[in-house]
mmCIF file of C-alpha atoms in Angstrom:
data_model
loop_
_atom_site.group_PDB
_atom_site.id
_atom_site.type_symbol
_atom_site.label_atom_id
_atom_site.label_comp_id
_atom_site.label_asym_id
_atom_site.label_seq_id
_atom_site.Cartn_x
_atom_site.Cartn_y
_atom_site.Cartn_z
ATOM 1 C CA UNK A 1 -6.000 -12.354 -21.229
ATOM 2 C CA UNK A 2 -3.261 -10.335 -19.542
ATOM 3 C CA UNK A 3 -4.705 -7.105 -18.119
ATOM 4 C CA UNK A 4 -2.779 -3.894 -18.813
ATOM 5 C CA UNK A 5 -2.412 -1.396 -15.952
ATOM 6 C CA UNK A 6 -0.865 1.962 -16.945
ATOM 7 C CA UNK A 7 0.631 3.417 -13.767
ATOM 8 C CA UNK A 8 0.443 6.889 -12.298
ATOM 9 C CA UNK A 9 2.669 7.535 -9.287
ATOM 10 C CA UNK A 10 1.617 10.651 -7.407
ATOM 11 C CA UNK A 11 3.858 12.837 -5.285
ATOM 12 C CA UNK A 12 3.223 16.435 -4.234
ATOM 13 C CA UNK A 13 0.236 16.510 -6.606
ATOM 14 C CA UNK A 14 2.320 15.609 -9.664
ATOM 15 C CA UNK A 15 2.940 12.490 -11.781
ATOM 16 C CA UNK A 16 6.414 11.174 -11.029
ATOM 17 C CA UNK A 17 8.539 8.047 -11.376
ATOM 18 C CA UNK A 18 11.166 6.980 -8.875
ATOM 19 C CA UNK A 19 14.322 5.066 -9.720
ATOM 20 C CA UNK A 20 14.436 1.797 -7.719
ATOM 21 C CA UNK A 21 12.035 3.302 -5.195
ATOM 22 C CA UNK A 22 14.437 6.095 -4.236
ATOM 23 C CA UNK A 23 12.508 9.216 -3.229
ATOM 24 C CA UNK A 24 15.601 11.305 -3.980
ATOM 25 C CA UNK A 25 15.752 10.041 -7.577
ATOM 26 C CA UNK A 26 12.481 11.173 -9.084
ATOM 27 C CA UNK A 27 11.461 12.445 -12.496
ATOM 28 C CA UNK A 28 8.323 14.568 -12.896
ATOM 29 C CA UNK A 29 6.248 13.607 -15.945
ATOM 30 C CA UNK A 30 3.135 15.719 -15.491
ATOM 31 C CA UNK A 31 1.379 18.276 -13.298
ATOM 32 C CA UNK A 32 -2.002 16.526 -13.222
ATOM 33 C CA UNK A 33 -2.642 12.845 -12.446
ATOM 34 C CA UNK A 34 -6.218 13.350 -13.672
ATOM 35 C CA UNK A 35 -5.131 14.627 -17.090
ATOM 36 C CA UNK A 36 -2.620 11.786 -17.367
ATOM 37 C CA UNK A 37 -5.332 9.239 -16.545
ATOM 38 C CA UNK A 38 -7.643 10.895 -19.067
ATOM 39 C CA UNK A 39 -5.026 10.516 -21.809
ATOM 40 C CA UNK A 40 -4.625 6.823 -20.925
ATOM 41 C CA UNK A 41 -8.394 6.297 -21.109
ATOM 42 C CA UNK A 42 -8.490 8.022 -24.503
ATOM 43 C CA UNK A 43 -5.912 5.458 -25.696
ATOM 44 C CA UNK A 44 -8.107 2.566 -24.604
ATOM 45 C CA UNK A 45 -6.961 1.807 -21.049
ATOM 46 C CA UNK A 46 -9.656 0.145 -18.964
ATOM 47 C CA UNK A 47 -7.679 0.061 -15.690
ATOM 48 C CA UNK A 48 -5.438 2.638 -14.023
ATOM 49 C CA UNK A 49 -2.891 1.688 -11.356
ATOM 50 C CA UNK A 50 -2.444 4.605 -8.935
ATOM 51 C CA UNK A 51 0.228 4.917 -6.268
ATOM 52 C CA UNK A 52 0.232 7.628 -3.615
ATOM 53 C CA UNK A 53 3.950 7.911 -2.859
ATOM 54 C CA UNK A 54 3.429 10.490 -0.111
ATOM 55 C CA UNK A 55 0.901 8.157 1.488
ATOM 56 C CA UNK A 56 3.248 5.167 1.221
ATOM 57 C CA UNK A 57 5.824 7.109 3.179
ATOM 58 C CA UNK A 58 3.715 8.631 5.939
ATOM 59 C CA UNK A 59 0.323 6.875 5.950
ATOM 60 C CA UNK A 60 -1.737 9.891 4.801
ATOM 61 C CA UNK A 61 -4.082 10.300 1.814
ATOM 62 C CA UNK A 62 -3.038 13.638 0.242
ATOM 63 C CA UNK A 63 -4.162 12.594 -3.250
ATOM 64 C CA UNK A 64 -7.533 11.107 -2.276
ATOM 65 C CA UNK A 65 -9.587 13.760 -4.094
ATOM 66 C CA UNK A 66 -7.645 13.187 -7.318
ATOM 67 C CA UNK A 67 -8.075 9.404 -7.037
ATOM 68 C CA UNK A 68 -11.846 9.698 -6.561
ATOM 69 C CA UNK A 69 -12.108 12.233 -9.403
ATOM 70 C CA UNK A 70 -10.306 9.836 -11.780
ATOM 71 C CA UNK A 71 -12.733 7.051 -10.895
ATOM 72 C CA UNK A 72 -15.929 9.077 -10.922
ATOM 73 C CA UNK A 73 -15.310 11.372 -13.893
ATOM 74 C CA UNK A 74 -13.477 8.967 -16.209
ATOM 75 C CA UNK A 75 -15.550 5.894 -15.364
ATOM 76 C CA UNK A 76 -12.498 3.621 -15.464
ATOM 77 C CA UNK A 77 -11.512 0.750 -13.163
ATOM 78 C CA UNK A 78 -9.018 1.998 -10.575
ATOM 79 C CA UNK A 79 -6.690 0.364 -8.085
ATOM 80 C CA UNK A 80 -4.846 2.481 -5.525
ATOM 81 C CA UNK A 81 -1.909 1.754 -3.273
ATOM 82 C CA UNK A 82 0.052 3.837 -0.806
ATOM 83 C CA UNK A 83 -0.913 4.888 2.693
ATOM 84 C CA UNK A 84 -3.691 2.381 3.329
ATOM 85 C CA UNK A 85 -2.987 1.385 6.918
ATOM 86 C CA UNK A 86 -6.401 0.616 8.449
ATOM 87 C CA UNK A 87 -9.880 -0.785 7.803
ATOM 88 C CA UNK A 88 -11.062 2.828 7.696
ATOM 89 C CA UNK A 89 -8.513 3.760 5.021
ATOM 90 C CA UNK A 90 -9.617 0.825 2.855
ATOM 91 C CA UNK A 91 -13.311 1.581 3.400
ATOM 92 C CA UNK A 92 -12.725 5.259 2.547
ATOM 93 C CA UNK A 93 -11.696 4.359 -1.008
ATOM 94 C CA UNK A 94 -13.979 1.370 -1.527
ATOM 95 C CA UNK A 95 -17.040 3.326 -0.375
ATOM 96 C CA UNK A 96 -16.265 5.936 -3.034
ATOM 97 C CA UNK A 97 -16.310 3.330 -5.778
ATOM 98 C CA UNK A 98 -12.591 2.591 -6.117
ATOM 99 C CA UNK A 99 -12.389 -0.967 -7.420
ATOM 100 C CA UNK A 100 -9.374 -2.253 -5.510
ATOM 101 C CA UNK A 101 -7.071 -1.078 -2.756
ATOM 102 C CA UNK A 102 -3.532 -2.400 -2.606
ATOM 103 C CA UNK A 103 -2.117 -3.301 0.786
ATOM 104 C CA UNK A 104 1.657 -3.314 1.071
ATOM 105 C CA UNK A 105 3.540 -2.778 4.335
ATOM 106 C CA UNK A 106 0.630 -3.981 6.479
ATOM 107 C CA UNK A 107 0.888 -7.483 5.003
ATOM 108 C CA UNK A 108 4.175 -7.856 6.884
ATOM 109 C CA UNK A 109 3.645 -5.515 9.831
ATOM 110 C CA UNK A 110 0.026 -6.357 10.718
ATOM 111 C CA UNK A 111 -0.998 -9.548 8.888
ATOM 112 C CA UNK A 112 -4.027 -10.143 11.128
ATOM 113 C CA UNK A 113 -5.434 -6.766 10.092
ATOM 114 C CA UNK A 114 -5.007 -7.651 6.415
ATOM 115 C CA UNK A 115 -6.786 -10.953 7.026
ATOM 116 C CA UNK A 116 -9.607 -8.945 8.605
ATOM 117 C CA UNK A 117 -9.715 -6.680 5.520
ATOM 118 C CA UNK A 118 -9.939 -9.725 3.245
ATOM 119 C CA UNK A 119 -12.746 -11.130 5.361
ATOM 120 C CA UNK A 120 -14.651 -7.824 5.393
ATOM 121 C CA UNK A 121 -14.130 -6.576 1.815
ATOM 122 C CA UNK A 122 -13.211 -9.743 -0.116
ATOM 123 C CA UNK A 123 -10.303 -10.890 -2.246
ATOM 124 C CA UNK A 124 -11.508 -9.064 -5.349
ATOM 125 C CA UNK A 125 -11.173 -5.673 -3.668
ATOM 126 C CA UNK A 126 -8.212 -6.109 -1.331
ATOM 127 C CA UNK A 127 -5.042 -6.700 -3.341
ATOM 128 C CA UNK A 128 -1.649 -7.583 -1.888
ATOM 129 C CA UNK A 129 1.197 -5.362 -2.987
ATOM 130 C CA UNK A 130 4.460 -7.204 -2.433
ATOM 131 C CA UNK A 131 7.708 -5.452 -3.231
ATOM 132 C CA UNK A 132 10.755 -7.690 -3.026
ATOM 133 C CA UNK A 133 14.455 -7.044 -2.688
ATOM 134 C CA UNK A 134 16.487 -10.213 -3.350
ATOM 135 C CA UNK A 135 13.304 -12.221 -2.760
ATOM 136 C CA UNK A 136 12.519 -10.643 0.626
ATOM 137 C CA UNK A 137 9.546 -8.343 1.118
ATOM 138 C CA UNK A 138 10.332 -4.641 1.563
ATOM 139 C CA UNK A 139 8.004 -2.248 3.390
ATOM 140 C CA UNK A 140 7.311 1.442 4.051
ATOM 141 C CA UNK A 141 7.931 2.779 0.584
ATOM 142 C CA UNK A 142 10.808 0.262 0.235
ATOM 143 C CA UNK A 143 12.732 1.904 3.067
ATOM 144 C CA UNK A 144 12.870 -1.329 5.129
ATOM 145 C CA UNK A 145 13.332 -5.010 4.248
ATOM 146 C CA UNK A 146 11.640 -7.827 6.198
ATOM 147 C CA UNK A 147 12.782 -11.408 6.848
ATOM 148 C CA UNK A 148 9.834 -12.901 4.950
ATOM 149 C CA UNK A 149 9.925 -14.050 1.335
ATOM 150 C CA UNK A 150 7.262 -13.015 -1.151
ATOM 151 C CA UNK A 151 6.139 -16.650 -1.459
ATOM 152 C CA UNK A 152 5.704 -16.995 2.329
ATOM 153 C CA UNK A 153 3.604 -13.839 2.533
ATOM 154 C CA UNK A 154 1.628 -14.752 -0.591
ATOM 155 C CA UNK A 155 0.764 -18.211 0.712
ATOM 156 C CA UNK A 156 -0.436 -16.884 4.043
ATOM 157 C CA UNK A 157 -2.907 -14.534 2.398
ATOM 158 C CA UNK A 158 -3.973 -16.965 -0.305
ATOM 159 C CA UNK A 159 -5.262 -19.108 2.570
ATOM 160 C CA UNK A 160 -7.070 -16.034 3.934
ATOM 161 C CA UNK A 161 -8.935 -15.402 0.679
ATOM 162 C CA UNK A 162 -6.600 -13.153 -1.308
ATOM 163 C CA UNK A 163 -6.928 -13.480 -5.084
ATOM 164 C CA UNK A 164 -4.655 -10.818 -6.572
ATOM 165 C CA UNK A 165 -1.101 -9.742 -5.900
ATOM 166 C CA UNK A 166 0.961 -6.927 -7.396
ATOM 167 C CA UNK A 167 4.577 -8.095 -7.385
ATOM 168 C CA UNK A 168 7.460 -5.671 -7.850
ATOM 169 C CA UNK A 169 11.123 -6.529 -7.975
ATOM 170 C CA UNK A 170 12.595 -3.318 -6.583
ATOM 171 C CA UNK A 171 15.919 -3.844 -8.348
ATOM 172 C CA UNK A 172 14.053 -3.614 -11.664
ATOM 173 C CA UNK A 173 11.629 -0.793 -10.897
ATOM 174 C CA UNK A 174 12.142 2.388 -12.869
ATOM 175 C CA UNK A 175 15.212 0.912 -14.575
ATOM 176 C CA UNK A 176 13.667 -0.209 -17.900
ATOM 177 C CA UNK A 177 15.833 -3.339 -17.527
ATOM 178 C CA UNK A 178 13.001 -5.833 -18.072
ATOM 179 C CA UNK A 179 10.832 -7.609 -15.480
ATOM 180 C CA UNK A 180 12.076 -10.385 -13.196
ATOM 181 C CA UNK A 181 9.849 -13.030 -14.755
ATOM 182 C CA UNK A 182 11.477 -16.027 -13.091
ATOM 183 C CA UNK A 183 10.717 -14.706 -9.603
ATOM 184 C CA UNK A 184 7.235 -13.721 -10.748
ATOM 185 C CA UNK A 185 6.473 -17.146 -12.228
ATOM 186 C CA UNK A 186 7.713 -18.816 -9.039
ATOM 187 C CA UNK A 187 5.417 -16.631 -6.943
ATOM 188 C CA UNK A 188 2.454 -17.412 -9.214
ATOM 189 C CA UNK A 189 3.093 -21.161 -9.202
ATOM 190 C CA UNK A 190 3.770 -21.426 -5.459
ATOM 191 C CA UNK A 191 0.773 -19.351 -4.334
ATOM 192 C CA UNK A 192 -1.808 -19.800 -7.103
ATOM 193 C CA UNK A 193 -2.609 -16.081 -6.844
ATOM 194 C CA UNK A 194 -3.321 -13.883 -9.877
ATOM 195 C CA UNK A 195 -0.001 -12.080 -10.117
ATOM 196 C CA UNK A 196 0.291 -8.625 -11.659
ATOM 197 C CA UNK A 197 3.834 -8.011 -12.906
ATOM 198 C CA UNK A 198 5.353 -4.673 -11.909
ATOM 199 C CA UNK A 199 8.761 -3.113 -12.450
ATOM 200 C CA UNK A 200 11.217 -2.975 -15.324
ATOM 201 C CA UNK A 201 8.914 -3.161 -18.365
ATOM 202 C CA UNK A 202 10.864 -1.420 -21.126
ATOM 203 C CA UNK A 203 9.456 -2.598 -24.438
ATOM 204 C CA UNK A 204 6.533 -4.260 -26.162
ATOM 205 C CA UNK A 205 8.699 -7.402 -26.222
ATOM 206 C CA UNK A 206 8.740 -7.358 -22.403
ATOM 207 C CA UNK A 207 4.946 -7.324 -22.472
ATOM 208 C CA UNK A 208 4.989 -10.215 -24.953
ATOM 209 C CA UNK A 209 7.234 -12.114 -22.508
ATOM 210 C CA UNK A 210 4.730 -11.512 -19.713
ATOM 211 C CA UNK A 211 1.962 -12.753 -21.983
ATOM 212 C CA UNK A 212 3.939 -15.915 -22.754
ATOM 213 C CA UNK A 213 4.669 -16.493 -19.055
ATOM 214 C CA UNK A 214 0.952 -16.101 -18.299
ATOM 215 C CA UNK A 215 0.214 -19.158 -20.426
ATOM 216 C CA UNK A 216 2.132 -21.371 -18.003
ATOM 217 C CA UNK A 217 1.253 -19.706 -14.689
ATOM 218 C CA UNK A 218 -1.340 -17.538 -12.945
ATOM 219 C CA UNK A 219 0.298 -14.282 -14.080
ATOM 220 C CA UNK A 220 -2.708 -12.123 -14.905
ATOM 221 C CA UNK A 221 -1.595 -8.548 -15.515
ATOM 222 C CA UNK A 222 1.223 -6.123 -16.177
ATOM 223 C CA UNK A 223 1.831 -2.623 -14.842
ATOM 224 C CA UNK A 224 3.595 -0.197 -17.152
ATOM 225 C CA UNK A 225 4.970 3.170 -16.113
ATOM 226 C CA UNK A 226 8.288 4.626 -17.126
ATOM 227 C CA UNK A 227 8.318 3.046 -20.613
ATOM 228 C CA UNK A 228 5.147 4.972 -21.475
ATOM 229 C CA UNK A 229 6.435 8.233 -19.992
ATOM 230 C CA UNK A 230 9.748 7.988 -21.798
ATOM 231 C CA UNK A 231 8.026 7.388 -25.129
ATOM 232 C CA UNK A 232 9.122 3.788 -25.751
ATOM 233 C CA UNK A 233 5.547 2.844 -26.631
ATOM 234 C CA UNK A 234 2.027 4.121 -26.073
ATOM 235 C CA UNK A 235 -0.817 2.740 -23.974
ATOM 236 C CA UNK A 236 -2.652 2.004 -27.228
ATOM 237 C CA UNK A 237 0.278 -0.074 -28.538
ATOM 238 C CA UNK A 238 0.605 -1.978 -25.259
ATOM 239 C CA UNK A 239 -3.125 -2.661 -25.217
ATOM 240 C CA UNK A 240 -2.864 -4.152 -28.696
ATOM 241 C CA UNK A 241 -0.138 -6.539 -27.519
ATOM 242 C CA UNK A 242 -2.016 -7.817 -24.455
ATOM 243 C CA UNK A 243 -5.159 -8.391 -26.472
#
């Protein structure tokens, strides 16, 4: 089964979406990440994908209380990315019951530290978050691009015990132009990791395409954000498709 992950991107305490990762091109969709998560749970979501955009930019955890509240009060599975730059940052969330933490920039900047995280916390709880621009991994809230390909980074960490990877094609993110399934399938086949598709989902047909691609690869999930916020379909409708 393909797992559905409705996304909540948090900035300045609000629910926002960025266009192609551009902090200057944001749309605010709600004043309370908790209330948004609650509405997703009421529609049948069993996972929530949270991103702390402020944290991704400056390495802080300004939305930590909200993240923990979503987990503890709604009793849903939660994965969080953005601003996790140390063993202590990862432990902070995991100790409070958060199911998975997503590690992005560190995978390129400090790979040994990520290998240590995988060794300490395990591949079910430490998830790679790889954001690619033309196939190359971008870091620091997509403000910089590295010289490593997503496949190269994925393979390194697969050997170190990683199991899950969230893969975003930045060119597609927030555009509603459809996911880059070819690049995603390549990543899944080359690394053997459970790949969660992120970026560009615009319709229930896009989700059906992900589901079809999952039958011939290790694609295991799909993150949906802007399409829900702009009313193209509901969480309940998307859940029906993945099931």
